[in-house]
Coordinates of C-alpha atoms in Angstrom, one line a residue:
M1473 CA 0.0 0.0 0.0
A1474 CA 1.6 3.3 -1.1
N1475 CA 1.3 6.1 1.4
I1476 CA 2.3 9.7 1.1
E1477 CA 2.5 12.5 3.6
Q1478 CA 0.3 15.6 3.5
I1479 CA 0.3 18.7 5.7
R1480 CA -3.1 19.9 6.8
F1481 CA -3.5 23.5 7.7
R1482 CA -6.1 25.1 9.9
T1483 CA -7.8 26.5 6.7
K1484 CA -8.5 22.8 5.7
V1485 CA -6.1 23.1 2.8
C1486 CA -3.6 20.2 2.5
F1487 CA -0.1 20.4 1.0
I1488 CA 1.4 17.3 -0.6
A1489 CA 5.1 18.2 -1.0
S1490 CA 6.0 15.1 -3.1
Q1491 CA 3.5 16.2 -5.7
G1492 CA 3.8 20.0 -5.2
V1493 CA 0.1 20.5 -4.9
L1494 CA -2.5 22.0 -2.6
K1495 CA -5.7 20.0 -2.1
T1496 CA -9.1 20.8 -0.7
S1497 CA -12.2 18.5 -0.6
E1498 CA -13.2 20.0 -4.0
S1499 CA -10.1 20.9 -5.9
T1500 CA -6.3 20.4 -6.5
L1501 CA -3.9 23.2 -7.4
K1502 CA -0.4 22.8 -8.6
L1503 CA 2.1 25.2 -7.1
N1504 CA 5.0 26.7 -9.1
L1505 CA 8.6 25.7 -8.0
S1506 CA 9.3 28.8 -6.0
E1507 CA 6.0 28.4 -4.1
Q1508 CA 6.8 24.7 -3.4
Y1509 CA 10.3 25.5 -2.2
I1510 CA 9.3 28.3 0.1
L1511 CA 6.2 26.5 1.6
S1512 CA 8.3 23.3 2.2
Y1513 CA 11.1 25.3 3.8
L1514 CA 8.6 27.0 6.1
I1515 CA 7.1 23.7 7.1
E1516 CA 10.6 22.1 7.7
N1517 CA 11.6 25.0 9.9
H1518 CA 8.2 25.5 11.6
S1519 CA 9.8 25.8 15.1
T1520 CA 11.9 28.8 14.3
P1521 CA 11.4 32.1 12.3
V1522 CA 12.7 32.1 8.8
T1523 CA 14.4 35.2 7.4
K1524 CA 13.6 36.8 4.1
D1525 CA 17.2 36.2 2.9
E1526 CA 16.8 32.5 3.6
L1527 CA 13.6 32.3 1.6
L1528 CA 15.1 34.3 -1.3
K1529 CA 17.9 31.7 -1.6
V1530 CA 15.5 28.7 -1.2
G1531 CA 12.8 30.0 -3.6
W1532 CA 15.2 30.9 -6.4
P1533 CA 18.4 28.8 -5.9
D1534 CA 19.7 29.5 -9.4
R1535 CA 19.2 33.2 -9.7
I1536 CA 19.1 36.5 -7.7
V1537 CA 15.8 38.2 -7.2
T1538 CA 14.5 41.1 -5.1
E1539 CA 12.3 41.0 -2.1
A1540 CA 9.4 41.9 -4.4
S1541 CA 9.4 38.4 -5.8
L1542 CA 9.3 36.9 -2.3
F1543 CA 6.4 39.2 -1.3
Q1544 CA 4.5 38.1 -4.4
V1545 CA 5.0 34.4 -3.6
I1546 CA 3.9 34.9 0.0
R1547 CA 0.9 36.8 -1.1
A1548 CA 0.0 34.1 -3.7
L1549 CA 0.4 31.4 -1.0
R1550 CA -1.9 33.2 1.4
V1551 CA -4.6 33.2 -1.2
K1552 CA -4.1 29.6 -2.3
L1553 CA -4.0 28.5 1.4
N1554 CA -7.4 30.2 1.8
E1555 CA -6.3 32.6 4.5
Q1556 CA -9.3 34.6 5.6
N1557 CA -7.2 36.7 7.8
K1558 CA -3.5 37.5 7.2
G1559 CA -1.5 35.2 9.3
D1560 CA -4.0 32.3 9.5
V1561 CA -1.2 30.0 8.0
I1562 CA 1.9 32.1 7.3
E1563 CA 2.7 34.5 10.1
T1564 CA 4.6 37.6 9.4
L1565 CA 7.2 38.5 12.0
P1566 CA 8.1 42.2 11.6
R1567 CA 11.8 42.9 10.9
V1568 CA 12.5 39.1 11.0
G1569 CA 10.7 37.1 8.4
Y1570 CA 7.9 34.4 8.4
Q1571 CA 6.9 31.4 10.3
I1572 CA 4.3 28.6 10.1
R1573 CA 3.3 27.2 13.4
E1574 CA 0.0 25.3 13.2
F1575 CA -0.4 22.3 11.0
T1576 CA -0.8 18.5 11.3
R1577 CA 1.0 15.7 9.4
E1578 CA -1.1 13.0 7.9
E1579 CA -0.5 9.9 5.8
V1580 CA -2.7 9.4 2.7
D1581 CA -3.3 6.0 1.0
L1582 CA -2.7 6.6 -2.7
S1583 CA -4.9 3.7 -3.7
E1584 CA -7.8 5.6 -2.3
Q1585 CA -7.2 8.7 -4.3
K1586 CA -9.0 9.5 -7.4
S1587 CA -7.2 8.4 -10.6
H1588 CA -7.8 11.7 -12.1
S1589 CA -7.3 14.9 -10.1
I1590 CA -9.5 17.9 -10.7
I1591 CA -6.6 19.6 -12.3
N1592 CA -4.9 17.2 -14.7
K1593 CA -1.3 17.8 -15.7
I1594 CA -1.1 18.9 -19.3
N1595 CA 0.2 15.8 -21.1
K1596 CA 2.9 15.8 -23.7
K1597 CA 0.4 16.1 -26.5
T1598 CA -1.2 19.1 -24.8
V1599 CA 2.2 20.7 -24.3
A1600 CA 2.8 20.4 -28.0
S1601 CA -0.6 21.8 -28.7
V1602 CA -0.2 24.6 -26.2
A1603 CA 2.8 25.7 -28.0
I1604 CA 0.3 26.1 -30.6
L1605 CA -1.6 29.2 -30.7
G1606 CA -1.3 32.5 -29.1
V1607 CA -4.7 31.4 -28.1
A1608 CA -3.0 29.6 -25.4
L1609 CA -5.1 31.7 -23.1
L1610 CA -3.9 33.5 -20.3
G1611 CA -5.2 33.6 -17.1
S1612 CA -4.8 36.6 -15.1
G1613 CA -7.0 35.6 -12.3
A1614 CA -8.6 37.4 -9.7
W1615 CA -9.4 36.7 -6.1
Y1616 CA -12.3 39.0 -5.5
M1617 CA -11.7 40.7 -2.2
S1618 CA -13.9 43.7 -2.3
P1619 CA -17.3 43.6 -4.1
A1620 CA -17.8 47.3 -3.4
Q1621 CA -14.5 48.1 -4.9
T1622 CA -13.5 50.5 -2.1
E1623 CA -10.0 49.0 -2.5
P1624 CA -8.2 47.4 -5.4
T1625 CA -8.8 43.7 -6.0
H1626 CA -6.1 41.3 -5.2
F1627 CA -5.6 38.9 -8.1
L1628 CA -4.6 35.2 -8.0
T1629 CA -2.3 34.7 -10.9
E1630 CA -0.5 31.7 -12.4
N1631 CA 2.2 31.7 -15.1
E1632 CA 3.3 28.8 -17.3
K1633 CA 5.8 28.3 -20.0
I1634 CA 4.4 25.9 -22.6
G1635 CA 6.5 25.3 -25.6
T1636 CA 7.7 28.8 -26.7
N1637 CA 4.6 30.5 -25.4
N1638 CA 4.2 32.3 -22.1
I1639 CA 0.8 31.9 -20.5
T1640 CA -0.7 33.8 -17.6
F1641 CA -3.9 32.6 -15.9
I1642 CA -6.3 34.9 -13.9
T1643 CA -9.2 33.4 -12.0
K1644 CA -11.4 34.2 -9.0
N1645 CA -11.2 30.7 -7.5
L1646 CA -9.7 27.2 -8.0
E1647 CA -12.7 25.9 -9.8
Q1648 CA -12.4 28.5 -12.5
Q1649 CA -8.7 27.7 -12.9
V1650 CA -9.7 24.1 -13.5
D1651 CA -12.1 25.2 -16.1
L1652 CA -9.4 27.3 -17.9
R1653 CA -6.8 24.6 -17.9
N1654 CA -9.2 22.0 -19.3
K1655 CA -10.2 24.5 -22.0
I1656 CA -6.6 25.0 -22.9
K1657 CA -6.0 21.3 -23.2
A1658 CA -9.0 20.9 -25.5
I1659 CA -8.2 23.8 -27.7
F1660 CA -4.6 22.9 -28.4
S1661 CA -5.4 19.2 -28.9
Q1662 CA -8.0 20.1 -31.6
Q1663 CA -5.6 22.4 -33.4
V1664 CA -2.9 19.8 -33.5
D1665 CA -5.5 17.2 -34.7
K1666 CA -6.5 19.5 -37.5
H1667 CA -3.2 20.8 -38.7
G1668 CA -0.9 18.1 -37.5
K1669 CA 1.4 20.5 -35.8
I1670 CA 1.6 23.6 -33.7
I1671 CA 1.0 26.6 -35.9
T1672 CA 1.4 29.3 -33.3
T1673 CA 4.7 29.9 -31.4
D1674 CA 6.4 32.7 -29.5
H1675 CA 3.2 34.1 -28.2
K1676 CA 2.4 35.9 -24.9
I1677 CA -1.1 35.0 -23.8
Y1678 CA -3.2 36.3 -21.0
F1679 CA -6.5 34.7 -19.9
Y1680 CA -9.0 36.2 -17.4
T1681 CA -12.4 34.9 -16.4
S1682 CA -15.3 36.1 -14.4
D1683 CA -18.8 34.6 -13.7
D1684 CA -20.1 36.4 -16.8
F1685 CA -17.5 36.1 -19.5
Y1686 CA -14.0 34.9 -20.6
S1687 CA -11.4 37.5 -21.7
I1688 CA -8.3 36.6 -23.7
A1689 CA -5.5 38.8 -25.0
W1690 CA -2.3 37.8 -26.8
C1691 CA 0.5 39.0 -29.0
K1692 CA 3.3 37.4 -30.9
V1693 CA 6.7 38.4 -29.6
K1694 CA 10.3 38.7 -30.9
P1695 CA 12.2 36.0 -28.9
E1696 CA 15.3 38.1 -28.7
T1697 CA 13.5 41.0 -27.1
N1698 CA 10.2 39.5 -25.7
Q1699 CA 8.4 42.6 -27.1
C1700 CA 5.1 42.4 -28.9
I1701 CA 5.3 42.6 -32.7
P1702 CA 3.1 45.4 -34.1
M1703 CA -0.4 44.3 -35.4
T1704 CA -0.2 41.0 -33.6
D1705 CA -2.0 42.0 -30.4
F1706 CA -5.7 41.0 -30.1
S1707 CA -8.2 40.8 -27.3
Y1708 CA -11.6 39.0 -27.1
K1709 CA -14.4 39.2 -24.6
I1710 CA -16.5 36.0 -24.9
A1711 CA -19.9 35.1 -23.7
P1712 CA -19.7 31.7 -21.7
D1713 CA -22.0 29.9 -24.1
E1714 CA -20.0 31.0 -27.2
W1715 CA -16.7 29.4 -26.1
T1716 CA -17.0 26.7 -28.8
Q1717 CA -17.3 29.4 -31.5
F1718 CA -14.2 31.1 -30.2
T1719 CA -12.4 27.7 -30.2
H1720 CA -13.1 27.4 -33.9
L1721 CA -11.7 30.8 -34.6
I1722 CA -8.5 29.9 -32.9
I1723 CA -8.1 26.5 -34.4
D1724 CA -8.5 28.0 -37.9
N1725 CA -6.0 30.7 -36.9
E1726 CA -8.3 33.5 -38.3
K1727 CA -6.7 37.0 -38.3
L1728 CA -8.3 40.4 -37.7
F1729 CA -6.8 43.8 -38.3
H1730 CA -7.0 47.1 -36.6
E1731 CA -8.9 50.0 -38.0
D1732 CA -8.4 53.6 -37.1
I1733 CA -11.4 55.7 -36.0
S1734 CA -10.5 59.3 -35.5
I1735 CA -12.5 62.5 -34.7
A1736 CA -11.0 66.0 -34.6
S1737 CA -12.2 69.5 -34.0
D1738 CA -10.9 72.7 -32.3
A1739 CA -11.7 71.2 -28.9
I1740 CA -10.9 67.5 -29.6
H1741 CA -7.4 66.5 -30.6
E1742 CA -6.0 63.2 -31.8
P1743 CA -6.5 60.5 -29.1
L1744 CA -3.6 59.7 -26.8
S1745 CA -4.5 56.0 -26.9
V1746 CA -6.7 53.7 -29.0
V1747 CA -8.2 50.3 -28.0
Y1748 CA -9.4 47.7 -30.5
R1749 CA -11.6 45.0 -29.0
S1750 CA -13.5 42.0 -30.4
Y1751 CA -16.6 40.5 -28.8
L1752 CA -18.1 37.1 -29.3
G1753 CA -21.7 36.5 -28.3
D1754 CA -25.2 35.9 -29.8
Y1755 CA -24.4 38.0 -32.8
G1756 CA -21.2 36.4 -33.7
V1757 CA -18.0 38.5 -33.7
T1758 CA -18.5 42.2 -33.3
Y1759 CA -15.9 44.9 -33.0
K1760 CA -15.4 48.1 -31.0
V1761 CA -12.8 50.9 -31.3
S1762 CA -12.3 53.3 -28.4
N1763 CA -10.4 56.5 -28.4
F1764 CA -8.9 57.6 -25.1
Y1765 CA -8.0 61.2 -24.1
I1766 CA -5.8 61.9 -21.1
S1767 CA -5.0 65.3 -19.8
P1768 CA -2.9 66.3 -16.7
T1769 CA -4.4 68.2 -13.8
D1770 CA -2.8 70.3 -11.1
K1771 CA -2.5 67.2 -8.9
N1772 CA 0.4 64.7 -9.2
N1773 CA -0.5 61.4 -10.9
V1774 CA -4.1 62.6 -11.4
F1775 CA -5.5 63.0 -14.9
D1776 CA -8.7 63.9 -16.7
Y1777 CA -9.6 60.7 -18.5
S1778 CA -12.3 60.4 -21.2
K1779 CA -13.1 58.1 -24.1
V1780 CA -15.3 57.8 -27.1
S1781 CA -16.3 54.3 -28.2
F1782 CA -17.5 53.2 -31.7
I1783 CA -19.3 50.0 -32.7
A1784 CA -19.1 48.4 -36.1
D1785 CA -22.4 48.3 -38.0
K1786 CA -23.0 44.7 -39.0
K1787 CA -24.6 45.6 -42.4
T1788 CA -22.4 48.5 -43.6
G1789 CA -19.1 47.7 -41.8
R1790 CA -18.8 51.3 -40.8
Y1791 CA -18.3 52.4 -37.2
Q1792 CA -20.9 54.4 -35.3
A1793 CA -20.7 56.2 -32.0
L1794 CA -21.7 54.0 -29.1
S1795 CA -20.9 55.9 -25.9
L1796 CA -18.6 58.6 -24.4
S1797 CA -17.5 59.1 -20.8
A1798 CA -15.4 61.4 -18.6
E1799 CA -13.6 60.3 -15.6
S1800 CA -10.8 61.1 -13.2
L1801 CA -7.8 58.8 -13.4
T1802 CA -5.3 58.4 -10.5
I1803 CA -2.2 56.3 -11.2
I1804 CA -1.2 54.3 -8.1
K1805 CA 2.3 52.7 -8.3
K1806 CA 3.2 52.2 -4.7
D1807 CA 2.3 48.7 -3.4
A1808 CA 0.6 47.9 -6.7
Q1809 CA 0.4 44.2 -7.4
F1810 CA 1.0 44.8 -11.1
I1811 CA 2.9 47.6 -12.9
A1812 CA 0.3 50.1 -11.7
T1813 CA -3.2 50.4 -10.4
L1814 CA -5.6 52.9 -12.1
K1815 CA -8.2 54.4 -9.8
I1816 CA -11.1 55.6 -11.9
T1817 CA -13.7 58.0 -10.5
P1818 CA -16.8 58.5 -12.8
E1819 CA -17.9 62.0 -13.8
V1820 CA -20.0 61.9 -16.9
F1821 CA -21.4 59.1 -19.1
H1822 CA -23.5 59.4 -22.2
W1823 CA -25.1 56.5 -24.0
A1824 CA -25.2 57.3 -27.8
Y1825 CA -26.5 53.9 -28.9
Q1826 CA -30.2 53.6 -30.0
A1827 CA -31.8 50.2 -30.0
N1828 CA -32.4 48.6 -33.4
A1829 CA -33.3 45.3 -35.0
N1830 CA -29.7 44.4 -35.7
L1831 CA -28.4 44.4 -32.2
N1832 CA -30.1 44.2 -28.8
E1833 CA -28.1 45.5 -25.9
N1834 CA -29.8 42.9 -23.6
K1835 CA -28.3 40.1 -25.6
S1836 CA -25.1 41.3 -27.1
I1837 CA -21.9 41.1 -25.0
I1838 CA -20.5 44.1 -26.9
F1839 CA -22.7 46.4 -24.7
S1840 CA -21.6 44.9 -21.4
D1841 CA -18.7 47.3 -20.8
D1842 CA -20.8 50.3 -21.4
D1843 CA -23.7 48.9 -19.5
N1844 CA -21.5 48.3 -16.4
A1845 CA -20.0 51.8 -16.9
S1846 CA -23.5 53.3 -17.0
S1847 CA -24.4 51.6 -13.7
S1848 CA -21.2 52.7 -12.0
Y1849 CA -22.0 56.3 -12.9
K1850 CA -25.5 56.1 -11.5
N1851 CA -24.0 54.7 -8.3
N1852 CA -21.0 57.0 -8.3
A1853 CA -18.9 53.9 -7.8
I1854 CA -15.1 54.0 -8.0
R1855 CA -13.5 51.2 -10.0
Y1856 CA -9.9 50.0 -10.5
D1857 CA -8.2 48.9 -13.6
Y1858 CA -4.7 47.4 -13.7
I1859 CA -1.7 47.7 -16.0
I1860 CA -0.6 44.0 -16.4
A1861 CA 2.2 44.4 -18.9
A1862 CA 3.8 47.3 -20.8
Q1863 CA 6.2 48.2 -23.5
K1864 CA 6.8 51.3 -25.5
K1865 CA 3.5 52.7 -26.7
L1866 CA 1.6 49.5 -25.7
Q1867 CA 0.0 48.5 -22.4
L1868 CA -2.2 45.6 -21.4
I1869 CA -5.0 46.7 -19.1
L1870 CA -7.3 44.5 -17.0
G1871 CA -10.7 45.7 -16.0
E1872 CA -12.7 43.5 -13.7
N1873 CA -15.9 44.1 -15.8
S1874 CA -14.4 45.0 -19.1
G1875 CA -11.8 42.3 -19.3
L1876 CA -8.4 42.5 -20.9
Y1877 CA -7.5 45.0 -23.7
W1878 CA -4.4 46.5 -25.3
L1879 CA -3.9 50.2 -25.1
H1880 CA -2.1 51.7 -28.1
S1881 CA -0.5 54.9 -26.8
S1882 CA 1.2 57.9 -28.3
K1883 CA 4.4 59.1 -26.7
N1884 CA 2.4 61.8 -24.9
N1885 CA 0.3 59.4 -23.0
P1886 CA 1.2 59.6 -19.3
L1887 CA 0.9 55.8 -19.0
T1888 CA 4.0 55.4 -21.2
V1889 CA 6.2 56.9 -18.4
L1890 CA 5.5 53.9 -16.2
P1891 CA 8.1 51.1 -16.1
T1892 CA 8.0 49.0 -19.2
K1893 CA 8.1 45.5 -17.7
H1894 CA 6.1 42.4 -17.8
Y1895 CA 4.4 40.9 -14.8
K1896 CA 6.1 37.7 -13.6

């Protein structure tokens, strides 16, 4: 009878070090190597405090990283260990380090475990397929901490290297992560089955999900620079019941191109940023272009922030005004989980769309961003967006209700002064 040891914490989450996983009664989650090393070391040294320097050496034995990397791992472990209050499992010792004190050791009979865990490892064929398409969805996940959005949300993120593609997962809970991983396995397997090989390589893929939609953003990168190649960045917001249709788009490797929508007058200048978004719902694929205007105020890191959105007419192919909004934007860099947090305070919202027979805002996902915006203005609700990745004139933004989108910026956009790095 094959037995293995597991560590049970007070949060009812179990750690199986030999498998590098955390288990609950409902799910299994694979930890990355740094998380495994650090959690194992804390358990092995539970009787004494462990310093930050020790954990930096343990978590990254082959390279030198800053304390920010350690803080990120500790924060991720707290979420994955289901800490309801900071210190439930991993106790912070000011000016010393960290310590785990309460846990029990148990032996588990492997013969009684399910033959298939909730989160299956991506097999070799899947790894091949995953290398496949920039579709390799991301995951930029989110552990929803504050429904009222009085504070920024803390996101649960997972990163994977599959083939030559870098994938980031974002989910609200472990069940959603299982769902995303299974979808990735299926989508890459189907593409390999159809084409006999991986047809997408060197992609950076981000995948976020909420209860109401999936959101995917990707770009093809130059391996030598890890920078997005122009015109290869795309983002989709997908209704849950249209996932199969999106899968077919990815398997067939269909391409879409950006279109410029500009307006100018004595009072309105060229936009500082442009966003191109694709939506997949009851009406098939629909497109939206948004022009962003950002102006400095007399306060540091606070800007007037407005946008005009245009929707593609299904019959004519021309773009028509959908909505415009005015907001106050505050850039928060200190203690931000990602490159920066954008605090957005609503001021004015105008709905330009008029209902017609071709599109119904109650059914089409393309209206969901504006509908959420309209509600937030009525409630005067602050919201937070997050800069996930950035390079010169291109930033990837995550909005909890709007999903992921690429912001194409001019050199005068204040967001371009932020550090151009990628979240890891």
